[in-house]
Amino acid sequence: MVDLENLRQIFTDLYGQTPRMFSAAGRVNLIGEHTDYNEGFVLPMAIDRHTFVAAARRSDRKLRLRTLGLDEEIVVSLDEERAPRQPWVAYVEGMARVLHDDYGVQLGGSDMIISSDVPMGAGLSSSAALEIAAGMAFLRLSNSKITSTQLALAAQRVEHLYAGTKCGIMDQLASVFGQKDHALLIDCRSLEITPIKLNLPHHAIVVCNTKVKHELANSAYNERRAECELAVSMLREKLPHILALRDVTMTDFEQHKDSLPEPIRRRCRHVVSENGRTQGAALALDDRNAEAFGNLMRQSHGSLRDDFEVSCAELDTMVEVAMSHDGVSGARMTGGGFGGCTVNLVRRDLVDSFREFVGDTYKRETGITPEIYLVEADGGAYEVCERS
Ligand code: GLA
C-alpha cells in the first residue's frame, strides 16, 4: 500500500509546495487476450494496486521527476528535443508531449513524485497506470479538459511512440474506467464499456507472477499484430466486408481457413475463438457460473499457447500447477505473454492453501520463487482529494 501522507510530506519537504495527488490502477485481464487490437472484446478489471503521482505546477516548462525510494531527480525540458530516457521517464514525458502535440493541451512544467504498488514489468499494466496518473496530473494542473476516453487514447499513443509497443487500448481503458467489484466488458471497436458485476461471491481472483519476462516480448507482440493484419488482408479477398478480425465469425473461418497459410491460420483461429469466449465469459459471470467461466479461461490459455504462441514454459508450468489444485476453476496467462502473470479463479476458502501449494510447486519445478497476489476489482483513475 502506498503511504499517501508520507508521499505528500516528502513532496512538501523537497519542493516547498503542497502537491495535488492523482491515482490510476493496474489491471488484470480475466479473458480476451490479443483481441483488443483486432477491434474485438476484452474483459479486464482494474485492481487494488495503484500508481500515485504527487504533482505541483512550475512557472517554467521543465518536468522535475522523482520516484519514491530512488534518490535521483530527472529534469526534462519540454522546450528541448526529446532524448532517450529510462522507461518510467519516457512514459511521463511522452504523456506531456502527446497531450500537447495531439490534443493541443497548453502545458506548463511540473514537479512530480511517483509512488506505486503495481508490480513493475509483470504484465499488470504498471506503465498504463503511470501514464494515466501523470496524464491526469498534467491536465488538471493546466486546467485543461479532454474526455476520459481521450486520456486513455493518449496513453496508448505514448506506448506506440515512446515504448515501441503497438498495443491495443485495453490496459489504458481499464486503468481509467475500472469499477469496484466489476470487470469491464470492452468493445474495442466502439470503445463502449459494460461493467459486469463479479458475481462469484465464493471465488477470488488470484494473480501469480512467474517472475520472468522474455526478451522477445516487445518484438513478438508487434509481429503478432502484423500477422493479424495480414490475415485480414488475405481474408478480404473472400470476405470483402471485413475491417478487422473482429468481423470474422467461426463459420467464416471454417469456410475460408484453407486459404490462409500457417501460422496465420492459427493466429486467426485464436482471435476469432477468443472473441467468442470473452462474450461467453461475461454471460457466465452474469449467471454466477464459476465452472463455465473457468472452462473458458482454460480454453483461452490453450489457444494462446498453441495457436497464438505467446505463452512460455514458465507460464505453462504456472497454469498446470494451478489447475492441479482443488480450489481452482480456471487459470490462464494474462496480458501480452512471454512471461509476466497468470490469472486464476480460486475458491475463496482455499486461497491460502492455493498460495502455499503453487508457491512451493512452481519453485520446485522452475527454481524461481513466484509472487502471488490476491486482487480485488477496484475503481480506476481519480484525484485523491475527490475521494477523501
Ligand atoms: C498487452 C497490451 C494490450 C493487449 C494485451 C494482450 O497488455 O498492452 O493492449 O493487447 O497485451 O491482450
mmCIF file of C-alpha atoms and ligand atoms in Angstrom, residues 27 29 32-37 167-171 221 335-336, ligand 1:
data_model
loop_
_atom_site.group_PDB
_atom_site.id
_atom_site.type_symbol
_atom_site.label_atom_id
_atom_site.label_comp_id
_atom_site.label_asym_id
_atom_site.label_seq_id
_atom_site.Cartn_x
_atom_site.Cartn_y
_atom_site.Cartn_z
ATOM 1 C CA ARG A 27 -5.262 -4.137 -14.256
ATOM 2 C CA ASN A 29 -7.282 -9.209 -17.806
ATOM 3 C CA GLY A 32 -9.956 -11.666 -24.109
ATOM 4 C CA GLU A 33 -6.259 -11.711 -24.950
ATOM 5 C CA HIS A 34 -4.775 -10.179 -28.095
ATOM 6 C CA THR A 35 -8.276 -9.272 -29.210
ATOM 7 C CA ASP A 36 -8.155 -5.530 -28.471
ATOM 8 C CA TYR A 37 -6.049 -4.517 -31.478
ATOM 9 C CA CYS A 167 -0.541 -2.161 -28.101
ATOM 10 C CA GLY A 168 -4.323 -2.070 -28.149
ATOM 11 C CA ILE A 169 -6.482 0.054 -25.863
ATOM 12 C CA MET A 170 -7.433 -2.424 -23.121
ATOM 13 C CA ASP A 171 -4.889 -1.514 -20.428
ATOM 14 C CA TYR A 221 3.895 -8.602 -29.784
ATOM 15 C CA GLY A 335 -1.580 -9.790 -20.678
ATOM 16 C CA GLY A 336 0.778 -9.801 -23.631
HETATM 17 C C1 GLA B 1 -0.765 -6.009 -23.681
HETATM 18 C C2 GLA B 1 -1.280 -4.817 -24.487
HETATM 19 C C3 GLA B 1 -2.802 -4.850 -24.625
HETATM 20 C C4 GLA B 1 -3.291 -6.214 -25.102
HETATM 21 C C5 GLA B 1 -2.630 -7.351 -24.315
HETATM 22 C C6 GLA B 1 -2.950 -8.684 -24.899
HETATM 23 O O1 GLA B 1 -1.208 -5.904 -22.361
HETATM 24 O O2 GLA B 1 -0.888 -3.616 -23.888
HETATM 25 O O3 GLA B 1 -3.231 -3.821 -25.477
HETATM 26 O O4 GLA B 1 -3.103 -6.356 -26.470
HETATM 27 O O5 GLA B 1 -1.224 -7.214 -24.258
HETATM 28 O O6 GLA B 1 -4.301 -8.953 -24.746
#
